[in-house]
Amino acid sequence: MENRTLGSNGPTVSALGLGTMGMSDLYGATDETESVATIHAALDAGVTLLDTGDFYGAGHNEMLLGRALRDRRRDQVTISVKFGALRDPEGGWHGNDGRPEAVRNFLAYTLQRLGTDYVDVYRLARLDPSVPVEETVGAIAEQVTAGRVRYVGLSEVGAETLRRAQAVHPISDLQIEYSLLSRTVEAAVLPTCRELGIGVTAYGVLSRGLLSGHWTADRQLSPGDFRSFSPRFMADNLEANLLLVDALREVAQARGATVAQVAIAWVLSRGTDIVPLVGARRRDRLAESLGALELTLDADDLAAIERAVPVGSAAGARYAAPAMEHLDSER
């Protein structure tokens, strides 16, 4: 497994990370036995970066990850945790809490659920507009001093916020959506990360399944599936986006690869300071994603990919309007 370092001050991790959100929340029914088996398969393949959030399944995802890691060496895994999102028993969303006292509270529960005494990378899931980022980062930095957190990360923030946060404490990496269909990060955020020595962990590299090569226009979504109200999966938008996937499929077939592998390999090609997170929920999907590591894209491949999926060609925003308003990175 190739390794990459998260920024100039962060940990060295596998070139691909595993995002575990879908094993607990937002993508329909889950299978705990298969989820644990998938985490184990990722670890056995050399994946060392595991990403979760304390609000995924209202704590379920952290408990699942803790169970999967029970018989594994803690120092061989890098656990990234997002915190701050406020939920209700029905699964609703009610903003984000970045107050210092909330940081301490959220972390206490996270450590208990994971069954560990430290988190490798800790980050606020979305910027709390009522709390200066300096206060939130300062509170996480206190936990670094206490030994409960190893590195401070951020999620979905813009260039100005990155600079303010970095002035308080070194930031290891920014977690942000980055894929062939989501490239706004390239304008200001990615250059700022590189200027400041901050790595990028890219989520949504398959655009929540759109770029998997397995999505069909007639697929029925289960109740509560995030994609049922995602603009890119709606009617005409979905039809337009699947045409882009068909064009990408031609590029993939020419390379003897799958659509998913080409989409992941493209993100890998953006720079060694970028670590894609794949959200595989099953071992077969994980194996397919790992195949992207064997795919080296040359200049002709990259040009063909750009022609198939030109920048800005995605139909629909990456979130519904209310959720987009919580993205400091899009302002």
PDB file of N, CA and C in Angstrom, residues 13-106:
ATOM      1  N   VAL A  13      -0.407   8.166   6.293  1.00  0.00           N
ATOM      2  CA  VAL A  13      -1.518   7.218   6.208  1.00  0.00           C
ATOM      3  C   VAL A  13      -1.504   6.538   4.847  1.00  0.00           C
ATOM      4  N   SER A  14      -2.358   5.548   4.688  1.00  0.00           N
ATOM      5  CA  SER A  14      -2.498   4.873   3.400  1.00  0.00           C
ATOM      6  C   SER A  14      -3.019   5.843   2.347  1.00  0.00           C
ATOM      7  N   ALA A  15      -2.666   5.596   1.087  1.00  0.00           N
ATOM      8  CA  ALA A  15      -3.062   6.497  -0.004  1.00  0.00           C
ATOM      9  C   ALA A  15      -4.568   6.539  -0.208  1.00  0.00           C
ATOM     10  N   LEU A  16      -5.264   5.509   0.222  1.00  0.00           N
ATOM     11  CA  LEU A  16      -6.726   5.496   0.231  1.00  0.00           C
ATOM     12  C   LEU A  16      -7.190   5.286   1.663  1.00  0.00           C
ATOM     13  N   GLY A  17      -8.209   6.026   2.057  1.00  0.00           N
ATOM     14  CA  GLY A  17      -8.817   5.835   3.360  1.00  0.00           C
ATOM     15  C   GLY A  17     -10.203   5.253   3.194  1.00  0.00           C
ATOM     16  N   LEU A  18     -10.752   4.744   4.287  1.00  0.00           N
ATOM     17  CA  LEU A  18     -12.110   4.193   4.276  1.00  0.00           C
ATOM     18  C   LEU A  18     -13.031   5.088   5.074  1.00  0.00           C
ATOM     19  N   GLY A  19     -14.068   5.616   4.419  1.00  0.00           N
ATOM     20  CA  GLY A  19     -15.103   6.379   5.091  1.00  0.00           C
ATOM     21  C   GLY A  19     -16.220   5.437   5.492  1.00  0.00           C
ATOM     22  N   THR A  20     -16.621   5.456   6.754  1.00  0.00           N
ATOM     23  CA  THR A  20     -17.547   4.440   7.264  1.00  0.00           C
ATOM     24  C   THR A  20     -18.975   4.944   7.468  1.00  0.00           C
ATOM     25  N   MET A  21     -19.276   6.174   7.102  1.00  0.00           N
ATOM     26  CA  MET A  21     -20.596   6.747   7.354  1.00  0.00           C
ATOM     27  C   MET A  21     -21.734   5.861   6.870  1.00  0.00           C
ATOM     28  N   GLY A  22     -21.638   5.388   5.629  1.00  0.00           N
ATOM     29  CA  GLY A  22     -22.723   4.617   5.036  1.00  0.00           C
ATOM     30  C   GLY A  22     -23.015   3.308   5.732  1.00  0.00           C
ATOM     31  N   MET A  23     -22.107   2.881   6.613  1.00  0.00           N
ATOM     32  CA  MET A  23     -22.348   1.655   7.367  1.00  0.00           C
ATOM     33  C   MET A  23     -23.351   1.861   8.495  1.00  0.00           C
ATOM     34  N   SER A  24     -23.709   3.122   8.752  1.00  0.00           N
ATOM     35  CA  SER A  24     -24.624   3.420   9.853  1.00  0.00           C
ATOM     36  C   SER A  24     -25.753   4.369   9.498  1.00  0.00           C
ATOM     37  N   ASP A  25     -25.612   5.133   8.425  1.00  0.00           N
ATOM     38  CA  ASP A  25     -26.532   6.258   8.256  1.00  0.00           C
ATOM     39  C   ASP A  25     -26.595   6.719   6.803  1.00  0.00           C
ATOM     40  N   LEU A  26     -27.734   7.285   6.443  1.00  0.00           N
ATOM     41  CA  LEU A  26     -27.936   8.109   5.251  1.00  0.00           C
ATOM     42  C   LEU A  26     -27.992   7.387   3.913  1.00  0.00           C
ATOM     43  N   TYR A  27     -27.616   6.106   3.851  1.00  0.00           N
ATOM     44  CA  TYR A  27     -27.657   5.401   2.575  1.00  0.00           C
ATOM     45  C   TYR A  27     -28.534   4.152   2.621  1.00  0.00           C
ATOM     46  N   GLY A  28     -29.492   4.128   3.516  1.00  0.00           N
ATOM     47  CA  GLY A  28     -30.401   2.995   3.557  1.00  0.00           C
ATOM     48  C   GLY A  28     -29.953   1.893   4.493  1.00  0.00           C
ATOM     49  N   ALA A  29     -30.543   0.719   4.319  1.00  0.00           N
ATOM     50  CA  ALA A  29     -30.311  -0.417   5.213  1.00  0.00           C
ATOM     51  C   ALA A  29     -28.836  -0.810   5.251  1.00  0.00           C
ATOM     52  N   THR A  30     -28.393  -1.261   6.423  1.00  0.00           N
ATOM     53  CA  THR A  30     -27.003  -1.657   6.597  1.00  0.00           C
ATOM     54  C   THR A  30     -26.915  -3.071   7.168  1.00  0.00           C
ATOM     55  N   ASP A  31     -25.731  -3.659   7.056  1.00  0.00           N
ATOM     56  CA  ASP A  31     -25.474  -5.010   7.540  1.00  0.00           C
ATOM     57  C   ASP A  31     -24.223  -4.934   8.407  1.00  0.00           C
ATOM     58  N   GLU A  32     -24.412  -5.040   9.739  1.00  0.00           N
ATOM     59  CA  GLU A  32     -23.279  -4.864  10.644  1.00  0.00           C
ATOM     60  C   GLU A  32     -22.196  -5.906  10.433  1.00  0.00           C
ATOM     61  N   THR A  33     -22.586  -7.144  10.182  1.00  0.00           N
ATOM     62  CA  THR A  33     -21.586  -8.192   9.985  1.00  0.00           C
ATOM     63  C   THR A  33     -20.734  -7.904   8.760  1.00  0.00           C
ATOM     64  N   GLU A  34     -21.383  -7.501   7.670  1.00  0.00           N
ATOM     65  CA  GLU A  34     -20.638  -7.172   6.455  1.00  0.00           C
ATOM     66  C   GLU A  34     -19.813  -5.901   6.649  1.00  0.00           C
ATOM     67  N   SER A  35     -20.338  -4.963   7.416  1.00  0.00           N
ATOM     68  CA  SER A  35     -19.594  -3.729   7.676  1.00  0.00           C
ATOM     69  C   SER A  35     -18.286  -4.028   8.402  1.00  0.00           C
ATOM     70  N   VAL A  36     -18.363  -4.840   9.450  1.00  0.00           N
ATOM     71  CA  VAL A  36     -17.154  -5.194  10.200  1.00  0.00           C
ATOM     72  C   VAL A  36     -16.190  -5.959   9.303  1.00  0.00           C
ATOM     73  N   ALA A  37     -16.719  -6.861   8.495  1.00  0.00           N
ATOM     74  CA  ALA A  37     -15.868  -7.633   7.580  1.00  0.00           C
ATOM     75  C   ALA A  37     -15.188  -6.715   6.572  1.00  0.00           C
ATOM     76  N   THR A  38     -15.884  -5.678   6.136  1.00  0.00           N
ATOM     77  CA  THR A  38     -15.305  -4.729   5.180  1.00  0.00           C
ATOM     78  C   THR A  38     -14.198  -3.913   5.827  1.00  0.00           C
ATOM     79  N   ILE A  39     -14.415  -3.488   7.067  1.00  0.00           N
ATOM     80  CA  ILE A  39     -13.362  -2.757   7.790  1.00  0.00           C
ATOM     81  C   ILE A  39     -12.137  -3.644   7.959  1.00  0.00           C
ATOM     82  N   HIS A  40     -12.350  -4.895   8.328  1.00  0.00           N
ATOM     83  CA  HIS A  40     -11.233  -5.826   8.492  1.00  0.00           C
ATOM     84  C   HIS A  40     -10.509  -6.053   7.172  1.00  0.00           C
ATOM     85  N   ALA A  41     -11.268  -6.172   6.082  1.00  0.00           N
ATOM     86  CA  ALA A  41     -10.648  -6.376   4.769  1.00  0.00           C
ATOM     87  C   ALA A  41      -9.810  -5.164   4.374  1.00  0.00           C
ATOM     88  N   ALA A  42     -10.304  -3.973   4.706  1.00  0.00           N
ATOM     89  CA  ALA A  42      -9.544  -2.757   4.407  1.00  0.00           C
ATOM     90  C   ALA A  42      -8.232  -2.749   5.188  1.00  0.00           C
ATOM     91  N   LEU A  43      -8.295  -3.073   6.468  1.00  0.00           N
ATOM     92  CA  LEU A  43      -7.086  -3.109   7.290  1.00  0.00           C
ATOM     93  C   LEU A  43      -6.102  -4.156   6.777  1.00  0.00           C
ATOM     94  N   ASP A  44      -6.620  -5.316   6.402  1.00  0.00           N
ATOM     95  CA  ASP A  44      -5.760  -6.382   5.900  1.00  0.00           C
ATOM     96  C   ASP A  44      -5.105  -5.998   4.573  1.00  0.00           C
ATOM     97  N   ALA A  45      -5.742  -5.111   3.820  1.00  0.00           N
ATOM     98  CA  ALA A  45      -5.188  -4.659   2.536  1.00  0.00           C
ATOM     99  C   ALA A  45      -4.193  -3.510   2.708  1.00  0.00           C
ATOM    100  N   GLY A  46      -4.040  -3.038   3.940  1.00  0.00           N
ATOM    101  CA  GLY A  46      -3.086  -1.968   4.189  1.00  0.00           C
ATOM    102  C   GLY A  46      -3.690  -0.604   4.369  1.00  0.00           C
ATOM    103  N   VAL A  47      -5.027  -0.506   4.357  1.00  0.00           N
ATOM    104  CA  VAL A  47      -5.684   0.778   4.619  1.00  0.00           C
ATOM    105  C   VAL A  47      -5.507   1.107   6.102  1.00  0.00           C
ATOM    106  N   THR A  48      -4.967   2.273   6.389  1.00  0.00           N
ATOM    107  CA  THR A  48      -4.746   2.652   7.793  1.00  0.00           C
ATOM    108  C   THR A  48      -5.606   3.819   8.242  1.00  0.00           C
ATOM    109  N   LEU A  49      -6.200   4.562   7.302  1.00  0.00           N
ATOM    110  CA  LEU A  49      -7.010   5.730   7.652  1.00  0.00           C
ATOM    111  C   LEU A  49      -8.484   5.370   7.640  1.00  0.00           C
ATOM    112  N   LEU A  50      -9.132   5.499   8.788  1.00  0.00           N
ATOM    113  CA  LEU A  50     -10.563   5.216   8.927  1.00  0.00           C
ATOM    114  C   LEU A  50     -11.249   6.491   9.385  1.00  0.00           C
ATOM    115  N   ASP A  51     -12.303   6.887   8.663  1.00  0.00           N
ATOM    116  CA  ASP A  51     -12.990   8.142   8.964  1.00  0.00           C
ATOM    117  C   ASP A  51     -14.409   7.885   9.444  1.00  0.00           C
ATOM    118  N   THR A  52     -14.787   8.562  10.533  1.00  0.00           N
ATOM    119  CA  THR A  52     -16.127   8.432  11.091  1.00  0.00           C
ATOM    120  C   THR A  52     -16.600   9.792  11.584  1.00  0.00           C
ATOM    121  N   GLY A  53     -17.795   9.806  12.145  1.00  0.00           N
ATOM    122  CA  GLY A  53     -18.349  11.018  12.739  1.00  0.00           C
ATOM    123  C   GLY A  53     -19.203  10.617  13.916  1.00  0.00           C
ATOM    124  N   ASP A  54     -19.179  11.400  14.998  1.00  0.00           N
ATOM    125  CA  ASP A  54     -19.946  10.996  16.180  1.00  0.00           C
ATOM    126  C   ASP A  54     -21.448  11.053  15.960  1.00  0.00           C
ATOM    127  N   PHE A  55     -21.870  11.730  14.903  1.00  0.00           N
ATOM    128  CA  PHE A  55     -23.300  11.876  14.611  1.00  0.00           C
ATOM    129  C   PHE A  55     -23.778  10.899  13.547  1.00  0.00           C
ATOM    130  N   TYR A  56     -22.915  10.062  13.011  1.00  0.00           N
ATOM    131  CA  TYR A  56     -23.339   9.045  12.049  1.00  0.00           C
ATOM    132  C   TYR A  56     -24.113   7.961  12.794  1.00  0.00           C
ATOM    133  N   GLY A  57     -25.404   7.932  12.545  1.00  0.00           N
ATOM    134  CA  GLY A  57     -26.225   6.967  13.261  1.00  0.00           C
ATOM    135  C   GLY A  57     -26.294   7.261  14.739  1.00  0.00           C
ATOM    136  N   ALA A  58     -26.169   8.537  15.123  1.00  0.00           N
ATOM    137  CA  ALA A  58     -26.243   8.957  16.530  1.00  0.00           C
ATOM    138  C   ALA A  58     -25.306   8.145  17.421  1.00  0.00           C
ATOM    139  N   GLY A  59     -24.068   7.998  16.978  1.00  0.00           N
ATOM    140  CA  GLY A  59     -23.076   7.267  17.751  1.00  0.00           C
ATOM    141  C   GLY A  59     -22.864   5.832  17.304  1.00  0.00           C
ATOM    142  N   HIS A  60     -23.797   5.301  16.513  1.00  0.00           N
ATOM    143  CA  HIS A  60     -23.693   3.908  16.077  1.00  0.00           C
ATOM    144  C   HIS A  60     -22.398   3.647  15.326  1.00  0.00           C
ATOM    145  N   ASN A  61     -21.995   4.577  14.458  1.00  0.00           N
ATOM    146  CA  ASN A  61     -20.818   4.340  13.623  1.00  0.00           C
ATOM    147  C   ASN A  61     -19.543   4.232  14.448  1.00  0.00           C
ATOM    148  N   GLU A  62     -19.432   5.062  15.479  1.00  0.00           N
ATOM    149  CA  GLU A  62     -18.259   4.965  16.346  1.00  0.00           C
ATOM    150  C   GLU A  62     -18.247   3.637  17.107  1.00  0.00           C
ATOM    151  N   MET A  63     -19.407   3.206  17.566  1.00  0.00           N
ATOM    152  CA  MET A  63     -19.471   1.927  18.271  1.00  0.00           C
ATOM    153  C   MET A  63     -19.144   0.770  17.327  1.00  0.00           C
ATOM    154  N   LEU A  64     -19.610   0.861  16.089  1.00  0.00           N
ATOM    155  CA  LEU A  64     -19.304  -0.155  15.089  1.00  0.00           C
ATOM    156  C   LEU A  64     -17.802  -0.209  14.830  1.00  0.00           C
ATOM    157  N   LEU A  65     -17.201   0.954  14.676  1.00  0.00           N
ATOM    158  CA  LEU A  65     -15.767   1.007  14.421  1.00  0.00           C
ATOM    159  C   LEU A  65     -14.982   0.484  15.622  1.00  0.00           C
ATOM    160  N   GLY A  66     -15.422   0.848  16.808  1.00  0.00           N
ATOM    161  CA  GLY A  66     -14.774   0.333  18.011  1.00  0.00           C
ATOM    162  C   GLY A  66     -14.827  -1.184  18.083  1.00  0.00           C
ATOM    163  N   ARG A  67     -15.964  -1.741  17.699  1.00  0.00           N
ATOM    164  CA  ARG A  67     -16.103  -3.200  17.692  1.00  0.00           C
ATOM    165  C   ARG A  67     -15.151  -3.821  16.674  1.00  0.00           C
ATOM    166  N   ALA A  68     -15.054  -3.213  15.496  1.00  0.00           N
ATOM    167  CA  ALA A  68     -14.206  -3.764  14.438  1.00  0.00           C
ATOM    168  C   ALA A  68     -12.728  -3.704  14.799  1.00  0.00           C
ATOM    169  N   LEU A  69     -12.361  -2.715  15.616  1.00  0.00           N
ATOM    170  CA  LEU A  69     -10.948  -2.525  15.959  1.00  0.00           C
ATOM    171  C   LEU A  69     -10.546  -3.204  17.252  1.00  0.00           C
ATOM    172  N   ARG A  70     -11.470  -3.888  17.887  1.00  0.00           N
ATOM    173  CA  ARG A  70     -11.223  -4.453  19.214  1.00  0.00           C
ATOM    174  C   ARG A  70     -10.025  -5.399  19.230  1.00  0.00           C
ATOM    175  N   ASP A  71      -9.836  -6.155  18.149  1.00  0.00           N
ATOM    176  CA  ASP A  71      -8.742  -7.126  18.122  1.00  0.00           C
ATOM    177  C   ASP A  71      -7.583  -6.660  17.241  1.00  0.00           C
ATOM    178  N   ARG A  72      -7.533  -5.361  16.971  1.00  0.00           N
ATOM    179  CA  ARG A  72      -6.463  -4.802  16.151  1.00  0.00           C
ATOM    180  C   ARG A  72      -5.589  -3.869  16.981  1.00  0.00           C
ATOM    181  N   ARG A  73      -4.338  -3.718  16.562  1.00  0.00           N
ATOM    182  CA  ARG A  73      -3.433  -2.831  17.270  1.00  0.00           C
ATOM    183  C   ARG A  73      -3.812  -1.373  17.016  1.00  0.00           C
ATOM    184  N   ARG A  74      -4.036  -0.634  18.077  1.00  0.00           N
ATOM    185  CA  ARG A  74      -4.470   0.762  17.955  1.00  0.00           C
ATOM    186  C   ARG A  74      -3.451   1.622  17.221  1.00  0.00           C
ATOM    187  N   ASP A  75      -2.154   1.363  17.428  1.00  0.00           N
ATOM    188  CA  ASP A  75      -1.145   2.227  16.828  1.00  0.00           C
ATOM    189  C   ASP A  75      -0.950   1.977  15.337  1.00  0.00           C
ATOM    190  N   GLN A  76      -1.658   1.012  14.768  1.00  0.00           N
ATOM    191  CA  GLN A  76      -1.568   0.752  13.337  1.00  0.00           C
ATOM    192  C   GLN A  76      -2.736   1.348  12.562  1.00  0.00           C
ATOM    193  N   VAL A  77      -3.596   2.092  13.261  1.00  0.00           N
ATOM    194  CA  VAL A  77      -4.777   2.695  12.633  1.00  0.00           C
ATOM    195  C   VAL A  77      -4.815   4.186  12.938  1.00  0.00           C
ATOM    196  N   THR A  78      -5.152   4.983  11.935  1.00  0.00           N
ATOM    197  CA  THR A  78      -5.364   6.412  12.116  1.00  0.00           C
ATOM    198  C   THR A  78      -6.857   6.679  12.050  1.00  0.00           C
ATOM    199  N   ILE A  79      -7.437   7.091  13.167  1.00  0.00           N
ATOM    200  CA  ILE A  79      -8.881   7.328  13.242  1.00  0.00           C
ATOM    201  C   ILE A  79      -9.155   8.824  13.137  1.00  0.00           C
ATOM    202  N   SER A  80      -9.948   9.194  12.150  1.00  0.00           N
ATOM    203  CA  SER A  80     -10.371  10.575  11.938  1.00  0.00           C
ATOM    204  C   SER A  80     -11.829  10.702  12.348  1.00  0.00           C
ATOM    205  N   VAL A  81     -12.128  11.674  13.196  1.00  0.00           N
ATOM    206  CA  VAL A  81     -13.490  11.832  13.730  1.00  0.00           C
ATOM    207  C   VAL A  81     -13.984  13.254  13.489  1.00  0.00           C
ATOM    208  N   LYS A  82     -15.193  13.361  12.953  1.00  0.00           N
ATOM    209  CA  LYS A  82     -15.876  14.653  12.844  1.00  0.00           C
ATOM    210  C   LYS A  82     -16.882  14.766  13.987  1.00  0.00           C
ATOM    211  N   PHE A  83     -17.068  15.977  14.480  1.00  0.00           N
ATOM    212  CA  PHE A  83     -18.005  16.195  15.579  1.00  0.00           C
ATOM    213  C   PHE A  83     -18.780  17.481  15.332  1.00  0.00           C
ATOM    214  N   GLY A  84     -19.779  17.711  16.156  1.00  0.00           N
ATOM    215  CA  GLY A  84     -20.460  18.998  16.174  1.00  0.00           C
ATOM    216  C   GLY A  84     -21.849  19.045  15.592  1.00  0.00           C
ATOM    217  N   ALA A  85     -22.203  18.122  14.692  1.00  0.00           N
ATOM    218  CA  ALA A  85     -23.532  18.153  14.088  1.00  0.00           C
ATOM    219  C   ALA A  85     -24.584  17.755  15.120  1.00  0.00           C
ATOM    220  N   LEU A  86     -25.662  18.521  15.178  1.00  0.00           N
ATOM    221  CA  LEU A  86     -26.728  18.293  16.149  1.00  0.00           C
ATOM    222  C   LEU A  86     -27.879  17.548  15.481  1.00  0.00           C
ATOM    223  N   ARG A  87     -28.287  16.427  16.087  1.00  0.00           N
ATOM    224  CA  ARG A  87     -29.339  15.585  15.523  1.00  0.00           C
ATOM    225  C   ARG A  87     -30.509  15.471  16.495  1.00  0.00           C
ATOM    226  N   ASP A  88     -31.606  14.885  16.024  1.00  0.00           N
ATOM    227  CA  ASP A  88     -32.731  14.570  16.896  1.00  0.00           C
ATOM    228  C   ASP A  88     -33.084  13.101  16.717  1.00  0.00           C
ATOM    229  N   PRO A  89     -34.001  12.557  17.545  1.00  0.00           N
ATOM    230  CA  PRO A  89     -34.314  11.121  17.467  1.00  0.00           C
ATOM    231  C   PRO A  89     -34.866  10.676  16.121  1.00  0.00           C
ATOM    232  N   GLU A  90     -35.416  11.618  15.353  1.00  0.00           N
ATOM    233  CA  GLU A  90     -35.944  11.271  14.035  1.00  0.00           C
ATOM    234  C   GLU A  90     -34.875  11.336  12.951  1.00  0.00           C
ATOM    235  N   GLY A  91     -33.654  11.698  13.339  1.00  0.00           N
ATOM    236  CA  GLY A  91     -32.575  11.793  12.360  1.00  0.00           C
ATOM    237  C   GLY A  91     -32.430  13.166  11.745  1.00  0.00           C
ATOM    238  N   GLY A  92     -33.194  14.146  12.243  1.00  0.00           N
ATOM    239  CA  GLY A  92     -33.121  15.500  11.702  1.00  0.00           C
ATOM    240  C   GLY A  92     -31.829  16.204  12.069  1.00  0.00           C
ATOM    241  N   TRP A  93     -31.579  17.320  11.404  1.00  0.00           N
ATOM    242  CA  TRP A  93     -30.350  18.093  11.583  1.00  0.00           C
ATOM    243  C   TRP A  93     -30.675  19.475  12.122  1.00  0.00           C
ATOM    244  N   HIS A  94     -29.892  19.926  13.094  1.00  0.00           N
ATOM    245  CA  HIS A  94     -30.198  21.187  13.763  1.00  0.00           C
ATOM    246  C   HIS A  94     -28.948  22.044  13.981  1.00  0.00           C
ATOM    247  N   GLY A  95     -28.144  22.160  12.947  1.00  0.00           N
ATOM    248  CA  GLY A  95     -26.981  23.028  13.029  1.00  0.00           C
ATOM    249  C   GLY A  95     -25.756  22.335  13.602  1.00  0.00           C
ATOM    250  N   ASN A  96     -24.790  23.142  13.998  1.00  0.00           N
ATOM    251  CA  ASN A  96     -23.503  22.626  14.472  1.00  0.00           C
ATOM    252  C   ASN A  96     -23.061  23.400  15.706  1.00  0.00           C
ATOM    253  N   ASP A  97     -22.390  22.709  16.606  1.00  0.00           N
ATOM    254  CA  ASP A  97     -21.961  23.311  17.866  1.00  0.00           C
ATOM    255  C   ASP A  97     -20.439  23.231  17.982  1.00  0.00           C
ATOM    256  N   GLY A  98     -19.785  24.387  17.868  1.00  0.00           N
ATOM    257  CA  GLY A  98     -18.330  24.430  17.940  1.00  0.00           C
ATOM    258  C   GLY A  98     -17.809  25.094  19.197  1.00  0.00           C
ATOM    259  N   ARG A  99     -18.644  25.244  20.220  1.00  0.00           N
ATOM    260  CA  ARG A  99     -18.200  25.866  21.470  1.00  0.00           C
ATOM    261  C   ARG A  99     -17.130  25.010  22.148  1.00  0.00           C
ATOM    262  N   PRO A 100     -16.171  25.617  22.821  1.00  0.00           N
ATOM    263  CA  PRO A 100     -15.135  24.833  23.513  1.00  0.00           C
ATOM    264  C   PRO A 100     -15.702  23.797  24.463  1.00  0.00           C
ATOM    265  N   GLU A 101     -16.753  24.144  25.210  1.00  0.00           N
ATOM    266  CA  GLU A 101     -17.325  23.166  26.130  1.00  0.00           C
ATOM    267  C   GLU A 101     -17.975  22.005  25.375  1.00  0.00           C
ATOM    268  N   ALA A 102     -18.487  22.285  24.157  1.00  0.00           N
ATOM    269  CA  ALA A 102     -19.061  21.217  23.336  1.00  0.00           C
ATOM    270  C   ALA A 102     -17.962  20.300  22.808  1.00  0.00           C
ATOM    271  N   VAL A 103     -16.803  20.876  22.454  1.00  0.00           N
ATOM    272  CA  VAL A 103     -15.675  20.065  22.002  1.00  0.00           C
ATOM    273  C   VAL A 103     -15.313  19.028  23.062  1.00  0.00           C
ATOM    274  N   ARG A 104     -15.202  19.472  24.298  1.00  0.00           N
ATOM    275  CA  ARG A 104     -14.841  18.556  25.381  1.00  0.00           C
ATOM    276  C   ARG A 104     -15.917  17.489  25.584  1.00  0.00           C
ATOM    277  N   ASN A 105     -17.168  17.896  25.501  1.00  0.00           N
ATOM    278  CA  ASN A 105     -18.281  16.963  25.692  1.00  0.00           C
ATOM    279  C   ASN A 105     -18.321  15.919  24.584  1.00  0.00           C
ATOM    280  N   PHE A 106     -18.285  16.380  23.330  1.00  0.00           N
ATOM    281  CA  PHE A 106     -18.338  15.449  22.205  1.00  0.00           C
ATOM    282  C   PHE A 106     -17.178  14.447  22.271  1.00  0.00           C
TER     283      PHE A 106
END
